[in-house]
Coordinates of C-alpha atoms and ligand atoms in Angstrom, one line a residue:
M1 CA -133.7 -32.2 66.5
I2 CA -136.6 -33.0 68.8
K3 CA -139.5 -34.8 67.1
T4 CA -142.8 -36.3 68.2
R5 CA -143.0 -40.0 67.6
L6 CA -146.1 -42.1 67.4
I7 CA -145.2 -45.0 69.8
A8 CA -148.6 -46.8 69.9
T9 CA -151.9 -46.7 68.1
A10 CA -155.3 -48.1 69.0
S11 CA -159.0 -47.9 68.2
S12 CA -162.4 -48.9 69.6
V13 CA -165.7 -49.3 67.8
P14 CA -169.2 -50.3 68.9
E15 CA -169.9 -54.0 68.3
Q16 CA -173.1 -53.4 66.4
I17 CA -172.6 -53.5 62.6
I18 CA -175.2 -51.9 60.3
T19 CA -175.0 -52.9 56.7
N20 CA -176.3 -51.0 53.6
D21 CA -179.2 -53.5 53.4
D22 CA -180.1 -52.7 57.0
I23 CA -180.3 -48.9 56.1
S24 CA -182.3 -49.7 53.0
K25 CA -185.0 -51.0 55.4
I26 CA -185.5 -47.6 57.0
V27 CA -184.9 -45.1 54.1
D28 CA -185.3 -45.3 50.3
T29 CA -181.8 -46.4 49.3
S30 CA -179.9 -49.5 48.2
D31 CA -176.6 -51.3 48.7
E32 CA -175.8 -50.6 45.0
W33 CA -176.3 -46.8 45.3
I34 CA -174.3 -46.5 48.5
T35 CA -171.4 -48.7 47.3
Q36 CA -171.2 -47.0 43.9
R37 CA -171.3 -43.4 45.2
T38 CA -169.3 -43.8 48.4
G39 CA -167.5 -47.2 48.7
I40 CA -169.2 -47.9 52.1
K41 CA -170.6 -51.3 52.7
E42 CA -171.2 -51.3 56.5
R43 CA -170.5 -49.2 59.6
H44 CA -170.4 -49.6 63.4
I45 CA -173.3 -47.9 65.1
S46 CA -173.6 -47.4 68.9
S47 CA -176.2 -49.4 70.7
G48 CA -175.8 -47.1 73.7
E49 CA -172.1 -46.4 74.1
N50 CA -171.4 -42.7 74.2
T51 CA -168.3 -41.1 72.8
S52 CA -166.5 -41.0 76.1
E53 CA -166.7 -44.8 76.4
L54 CA -165.1 -45.4 72.9
V55 CA -162.4 -42.8 73.7
A56 CA -161.6 -44.2 77.1
D57 CA -161.3 -47.7 75.7
T58 CA -158.9 -46.4 73.1
A59 CA -156.9 -44.6 75.7
R60 CA -156.6 -47.7 77.9
K61 CA -155.3 -49.7 74.9
L62 CA -152.8 -47.0 74.0
L63 CA -151.2 -47.0 77.5
E64 CA -151.2 -50.8 77.6
R65 CA -149.5 -51.0 74.1
A66 CA -147.0 -48.3 75.0
S67 CA -146.4 -49.8 78.5
V68 CA -147.0 -46.4 80.1
A69 CA -148.4 -45.9 83.6
P70 CA -151.4 -43.6 83.6
E71 CA -149.8 -41.2 86.2
N72 CA -146.9 -40.6 83.7
V73 CA -149.2 -39.2 81.0
D74 CA -148.5 -35.4 80.6
L75 CA -151.2 -34.4 78.1
I76 CA -154.6 -35.7 76.8
V77 CA -156.1 -34.0 73.7
V78 CA -159.3 -35.4 72.3
A79 CA -160.9 -34.2 69.0
S80 CA -164.6 -34.6 68.6
V81 CA -167.8 -32.9 67.3
T82 CA -170.0 -35.3 69.3
P83 CA -168.9 -35.2 72.9
D84 CA -171.1 -36.5 75.7
F85 CA -171.3 -33.0 77.3
G86 CA -170.5 -29.4 76.6
T87 CA -168.5 -29.7 79.8
P88 CA -166.7 -31.7 81.0
S89 CA -164.6 -32.3 78.0
L90 CA -164.1 -35.9 76.8
A91 CA -160.4 -35.5 77.6
C92 CA -161.2 -34.8 81.3
M93 CA -163.7 -37.8 81.4
V94 CA -161.0 -40.0 80.0
Q95 CA -158.4 -38.7 82.4
K96 CA -160.7 -39.9 85.2
E97 CA -161.4 -43.3 83.6
I98 CA -157.7 -44.1 83.1
G99 CA -156.4 -42.5 86.2
A100 CA -154.0 -40.0 84.4
V101 CA -153.9 -37.8 87.5
N102 CA -151.0 -35.7 86.4
A103 CA -152.2 -34.9 82.9
V104 CA -153.5 -31.7 81.4
A105 CA -156.7 -32.6 79.4
F106 CA -158.8 -30.7 76.9
D107 CA -160.8 -31.2 73.7
I108 CA -160.6 -29.5 70.4
A109 CA -163.1 -29.4 67.5
A110 CA -162.1 -29.4 63.8
A111 CA -164.6 -32.0 62.5
C112 CA -163.1 -34.7 60.3
S113 CA -159.6 -32.9 60.4
G114 CA -159.8 -33.0 64.2
F115 CA -157.2 -35.8 64.8
M116 CA -154.7 -33.9 62.6
F117 CA -155.3 -30.6 64.6
A118 CA -155.0 -32.5 67.9
L119 CA -151.8 -34.2 66.9
S120 CA -150.4 -30.9 65.7
I121 CA -151.1 -29.4 69.2
A122 CA -149.5 -32.3 71.0
D123 CA -146.5 -32.0 68.6
K124 CA -146.0 -28.3 69.4
Y125 CA -146.1 -28.8 73.2
I126 CA -143.6 -31.6 72.9
K127 CA -141.3 -29.7 70.6
A128 CA -141.5 -26.7 72.8
G129 CA -140.3 -28.8 75.8
V130 CA -143.5 -28.3 77.8
Y131 CA -144.6 -31.9 77.9
K132 CA -142.8 -35.2 77.1
N133 CA -145.7 -37.3 76.0
A134 CA -149.4 -37.2 75.0
V135 CA -152.5 -39.3 74.4
V136 CA -154.2 -38.0 71.2
I137 CA -157.6 -39.4 70.2
G138 CA -160.3 -38.6 67.7
G139 CA -163.7 -40.1 68.8
E140 CA -167.3 -39.8 67.6
T141 CA -170.8 -41.1 68.0
L142 CA -172.1 -39.5 64.8
S143 CA -175.2 -41.7 64.9
K144 CA -176.7 -39.3 67.5
I145 CA -176.5 -36.2 65.2
I146 CA -177.7 -38.0 62.1
D147 CA -181.3 -37.5 60.8
W148 CA -182.1 -41.2 60.2
K149 CA -184.9 -40.1 57.8
D150 CA -182.4 -38.3 55.5
R151 CA -181.0 -40.8 53.0
S152 CA -178.5 -38.3 51.6
T153 CA -176.6 -38.2 54.9
C154 CA -177.5 -41.2 57.0
V155 CA -175.8 -43.7 54.7
L156 CA -172.4 -42.0 55.1
F157 CA -171.4 -42.1 58.7
G158 CA -170.3 -44.5 61.5
D159 CA -169.2 -44.4 65.2
G160 CA -165.8 -45.1 66.6
A161 CA -162.6 -43.8 68.2
G162 CA -158.9 -44.0 67.3
G163 CA -155.7 -42.5 68.6
A164 CA -152.0 -42.5 69.2
Y165 CA -149.7 -42.3 72.2
V166 CA -146.9 -39.9 71.2
E167 CA -143.5 -39.2 72.9
K168 CA -140.6 -36.9 72.5
S169 CA -137.9 -38.5 70.3
E170 CA -134.5 -37.6 69.1
D171 CA -134.9 -39.5 65.7
A172 CA -138.2 -40.6 64.2
G173 CA -141.5 -38.8 64.3
I174 CA -143.5 -36.0 62.7
I175 CA -141.5 -34.2 60.1
C176 CA -143.8 -31.4 58.9
E177 CA -147.4 -30.5 58.5
D178 CA -149.8 -28.3 56.6
L179 CA -153.1 -27.2 58.4
G180 CA -155.7 -24.8 57.0
S181 CA -159.2 -23.4 57.6
C182 CA -161.7 -21.7 55.3
G183 CA -164.4 -20.3 57.7
D184 CA -166.0 -18.5 54.7
Q185 CA -167.3 -21.9 53.5
Y186 CA -168.5 -23.1 56.9
H187 CA -172.1 -23.4 55.6
I188 CA -171.4 -26.3 53.3
L189 CA -171.2 -28.8 56.2
T190 CA -172.9 -28.2 59.6
E191 CA -174.2 -30.2 62.6
G192 CA -175.1 -29.8 66.2
Y193 CA -176.7 -26.3 66.1
S194 CA -178.1 -25.2 69.5
P195 CA -180.4 -22.2 69.2
C196 CA -180.2 -19.3 71.7
S197 CA -183.3 -20.2 73.7
N198 CA -183.8 -18.5 77.1
A199 CA -186.5 -17.2 79.4
F200 CA -186.7 -13.9 77.4
N201 CA -186.5 -15.3 73.9
E202 CA -189.0 -18.0 73.2
I203 CA -187.9 -20.6 70.6
P204 CA -190.1 -23.7 69.7
S205 CA -189.1 -26.7 71.8
G206 CA -187.9 -30.0 70.4
V207 CA -184.9 -30.8 68.3
H208 CA -183.8 -27.9 66.0
P209 CA -183.5 -29.1 62.4
D210 CA -179.9 -27.9 62.3
W211 CA -179.0 -30.2 65.1
Y212 CA -178.6 -32.9 62.4
V213 CA -175.8 -33.1 59.8
H214 CA -176.4 -30.9 56.7
M215 CA -174.1 -31.1 53.8
D216 CA -173.7 -29.8 50.3
G217 CA -172.1 -33.0 49.1
R218 CA -170.9 -31.6 45.8
E219 CA -169.3 -28.6 47.4
V220 CA -167.6 -30.8 50.0
F221 CA -166.3 -33.0 47.2
K222 CA -164.8 -29.9 45.4
F223 CA -163.3 -28.5 48.7
A224 CA -161.8 -31.8 49.6
T225 CA -160.1 -32.6 46.3
K226 CA -158.8 -29.1 45.8
N227 CA -157.3 -28.6 49.3
V228 CA -156.1 -32.1 50.1
I229 CA -154.2 -32.1 46.8
K230 CA -152.6 -28.7 47.5
S231 CA -151.8 -29.7 51.1
M232 CA -150.1 -33.0 50.1
Q233 CA -148.1 -31.3 47.4
K234 CA -147.0 -28.7 50.0
V235 CA -145.6 -31.2 52.6
M236 CA -144.0 -33.4 49.9
S237 CA -142.3 -30.5 48.2
Q238 CA -141.1 -29.0 51.5
E239 CA -139.2 -32.2 52.1
K240 CA -138.3 -32.6 48.4
L241 CA -140.1 -36.0 48.3
T242 CA -141.7 -37.8 45.4
Q243 CA -144.4 -40.4 45.6
G244 CA -141.8 -43.1 45.5
D245 CA -140.5 -42.0 48.9
I246 CA -143.9 -42.5 50.6
K247 CA -144.9 -45.9 51.8
Y248 CA -148.5 -45.2 52.6
I249 CA -151.0 -42.3 52.7
V250 CA -153.8 -42.6 55.3
P251 CA -156.6 -40.3 54.0
H252 CA -159.8 -39.2 55.8
Q253 CA -162.2 -42.0 55.0
A254 CA -165.1 -40.0 53.5
N255 CA -165.6 -41.3 50.0
V256 CA -163.7 -43.6 47.8
R257 CA -164.3 -41.3 44.8
I258 CA -162.6 -38.4 46.6
T259 CA -159.5 -40.5 47.2
E260 CA -159.5 -41.7 43.5
V261 CA -159.4 -38.1 42.3
I262 CA -156.6 -37.3 44.7
S263 CA -154.6 -40.3 43.6
K264 CA -155.1 -39.5 39.9
K265 CA -154.3 -35.8 40.2
L266 CA -151.2 -36.4 42.3
D267 CA -150.1 -39.4 40.2
I268 CA -149.8 -41.5 43.3
P269 CA -150.9 -45.2 42.9
Y270 CA -154.2 -45.8 44.5
E271 CA -152.8 -48.8 46.3
K272 CA -150.7 -46.4 48.4
F273 CA -153.8 -45.0 50.0
Y274 CA -154.9 -47.1 52.9
M275 CA -158.7 -47.4 52.8
N276 CA -161.1 -49.1 55.2
M277 CA -164.2 -47.0 54.8
E278 CA -166.1 -50.0 53.3
R279 CA -166.2 -51.4 56.9
Y280 CA -166.5 -48.2 59.0
G281 CA -168.1 -45.4 56.9
N282 CA -167.0 -41.9 57.7
T283 CA -166.2 -41.7 61.4
S284 CA -165.1 -38.0 61.2
S285 CA -162.2 -37.3 63.6
A286 CA -161.8 -41.0 64.3
S287 CA -161.4 -42.0 60.6
I288 CA -157.6 -41.4 60.2
P289 CA -156.5 -42.9 63.5
I290 CA -158.8 -46.0 63.0
A291 CA -157.2 -46.5 59.6
L292 CA -153.7 -45.8 60.8
N293 CA -154.1 -48.3 63.6
E294 CA -155.3 -51.0 61.2
L295 CA -152.2 -50.3 59.0
N296 CA -150.0 -50.5 62.0
E297 CA -151.7 -53.7 63.4
K298 CA -151.3 -55.4 60.1
G299 CA -147.6 -54.7 60.2
L300 CA -147.7 -52.8 56.9
I301 CA -145.4 -50.0 58.2
A302 CA -142.0 -50.3 59.7
R303 CA -139.5 -48.0 61.3
G304 CA -137.9 -45.7 58.7
D305 CA -141.0 -45.7 56.4
K306 CA -142.4 -42.3 55.5
I307 CA -146.2 -42.0 55.7
I308 CA -148.7 -39.2 55.1
L309 CA -151.9 -38.6 57.1
S310 CA -154.3 -36.2 55.4
G311 CA -157.8 -35.1 56.3
F312 CA -160.5 -32.5 55.5
G313 CA -163.7 -31.6 57.3
G314 CA -166.2 -29.2 58.6
G315 CA -165.2 -25.6 59.3
M316 CA -164.1 -26.0 56.5
T317 CA -160.6 -27.4 57.5
W318 CA -157.8 -29.6 56.3
G319 CA -154.7 -31.0 57.8
T320 CA -151.7 -33.1 56.4
M321 CA -148.7 -34.5 58.2
L322 CA -145.6 -36.2 57.0
I323 CA -144.3 -38.8 59.5
D324 CA -141.1 -40.7 59.7
W325 CA -142.4 -43.8 61.3
Ligands
LIG1 N1 -179.8 -43.6 48.1 C1 -180.4 -43.4 46.9 N2 -180.4 -42.2 46.3 C2 -179.9 -41.2 46.9 C3 -179.3 -41.3 48.2 C4 -179.2 -42.5 48.8 N3 -178.7 -42.7 50.0 N4 -178.8 -40.0 48.5 C5 -179.1 -39.2 47.5 N5 -179.8 -39.9 46.5 C6 -180.3 -39.4 45.3 C7 -180.6 -37.9 45.3 O1 -181.9 -37.7 45.8 C8 -180.5 -37.5 43.9 O2 -181.7 -37.9 43.2 P1 -182.3 -37.0 42.0 O3 -181.3 -37.0 41.0 O4 -183.6 -37.7 41.7 O5 -182.6 -35.6 42.7 C9 -179.4 -38.4 43.4 O6 -179.3 -39.5 44.3 C10 -178.1 -37.7 43.2 O7 -177.8 -37.0 44.5 P2 -176.5 -36.2 44.7 O8 -176.5 -35.6 46.1 O9 -176.3 -35.3 43.5 O10 -175.5 -37.4 44.6 P3 -173.9 -37.3 44.5 O11 -173.6 -38.1 43.2 O12 -173.4 -35.9 44.6 O13 -173.5 -38.2 45.7 C11 -172.4 -37.8 47.8 C12 -173.7 -37.7 47.0 C13 -172.0 -39.3 47.9 C14 -172.7 -37.3 49.2 C15 -171.4 -37.0 47.1 O14 -171.8 -35.7 46.8 C16 -170.1 -36.9 47.7 O15 -169.3 -37.9 47.7 N6 -169.7 -35.8 48.3 C17 -168.5 -35.6 49.1 C18 -168.9 -35.4 50.5 C19 -168.6 -36.5 51.4 O16 -168.1 -37.5 51.1 N7 -169.0 -36.2 52.6 C20 -168.8 -37.1 53.7 C21 -169.0 -36.4 54.9 S1 -168.3 -34.8 55.0 C22 -166.8 -35.0 55.5 O17 -166.3 -36.1 55.8 C23 -165.9 -33.8 55.7

């Protein structure tokens, strides 16, 4: 059976690190509050790099690690809610940067589930025999859509990109997935609103308040725990796997407390969840691939291991994949 195998992983983050203490100098918060409620200690914040630069850097590393010439890339899919432009897509900008002249390139948006949705798309093209390989990246500069005066959101997020180079394979790869969307709950997490302003419809100038991230934290918490648990149960039962068969779970890095609830309810030891949000914050679509790359670079996963990637995000959306590494 044809599968889609993750051949190489990579990530790229801005050099600038902002600690909880740094944030407590601009809003009324503390390292203690942020650490206890979220698990985050620091995050990388752009000092000018836009999303396309982080995504292009990730793409370059992926091709280098997979030893693939840019002209041999078939498909580039980038997930982001903070692209540089409405058009061109980040994927087309990256295509130019890396010289992938023969690739088809486009972006998708599914917020923090974005990498899962992008990987699913690449997987279907490969399984259908349309393309043989793909560069799949999630990348964000969330710092540009955060209200740095709002302590309830500005402490949570970070900037970065991460991704995978995937190829058609006869043996290892993506086994199964569960994706879902709940548009009826879209209002609990929003950002980047652009009002319909035109010459015949005057709207006050300046940044619209809904440009910034707005979130009902408690509702997001409930949505995440309920749907990620169901989604992980679904992929594991489909393949008749128990937690003992899974080497690692790479969850969306939003909040340590969400992962603790998932671990407890599913009776999966917390140590099996690979966590790095204390150093990156929530990087939305980049969070799973940045964590997966770290897991891979540390040599903690080997061929034959089964791992699960699982994310949730704005929309509201969720996505889980079981992978035979
Ligand atoms: N520092 C200090 N105090 C704060 C801060 C802060 N940064 N932010 C909020 N507070 C205060 C509030 O004003 C409130 O004060 P009050 O009781 O005097 O009114 C108090 O802390 C409690 O606020 P809550 O919002 O109720 O805090 P909660 O315990 O729910 O924690 C959090 C907030 C961390 C966002 C939590 O709701 C949560 O984890 N939600 C899950 C959502 C999430 O992780 N989102 C990440 C991004 S979305 C995504 O990735 C899809």
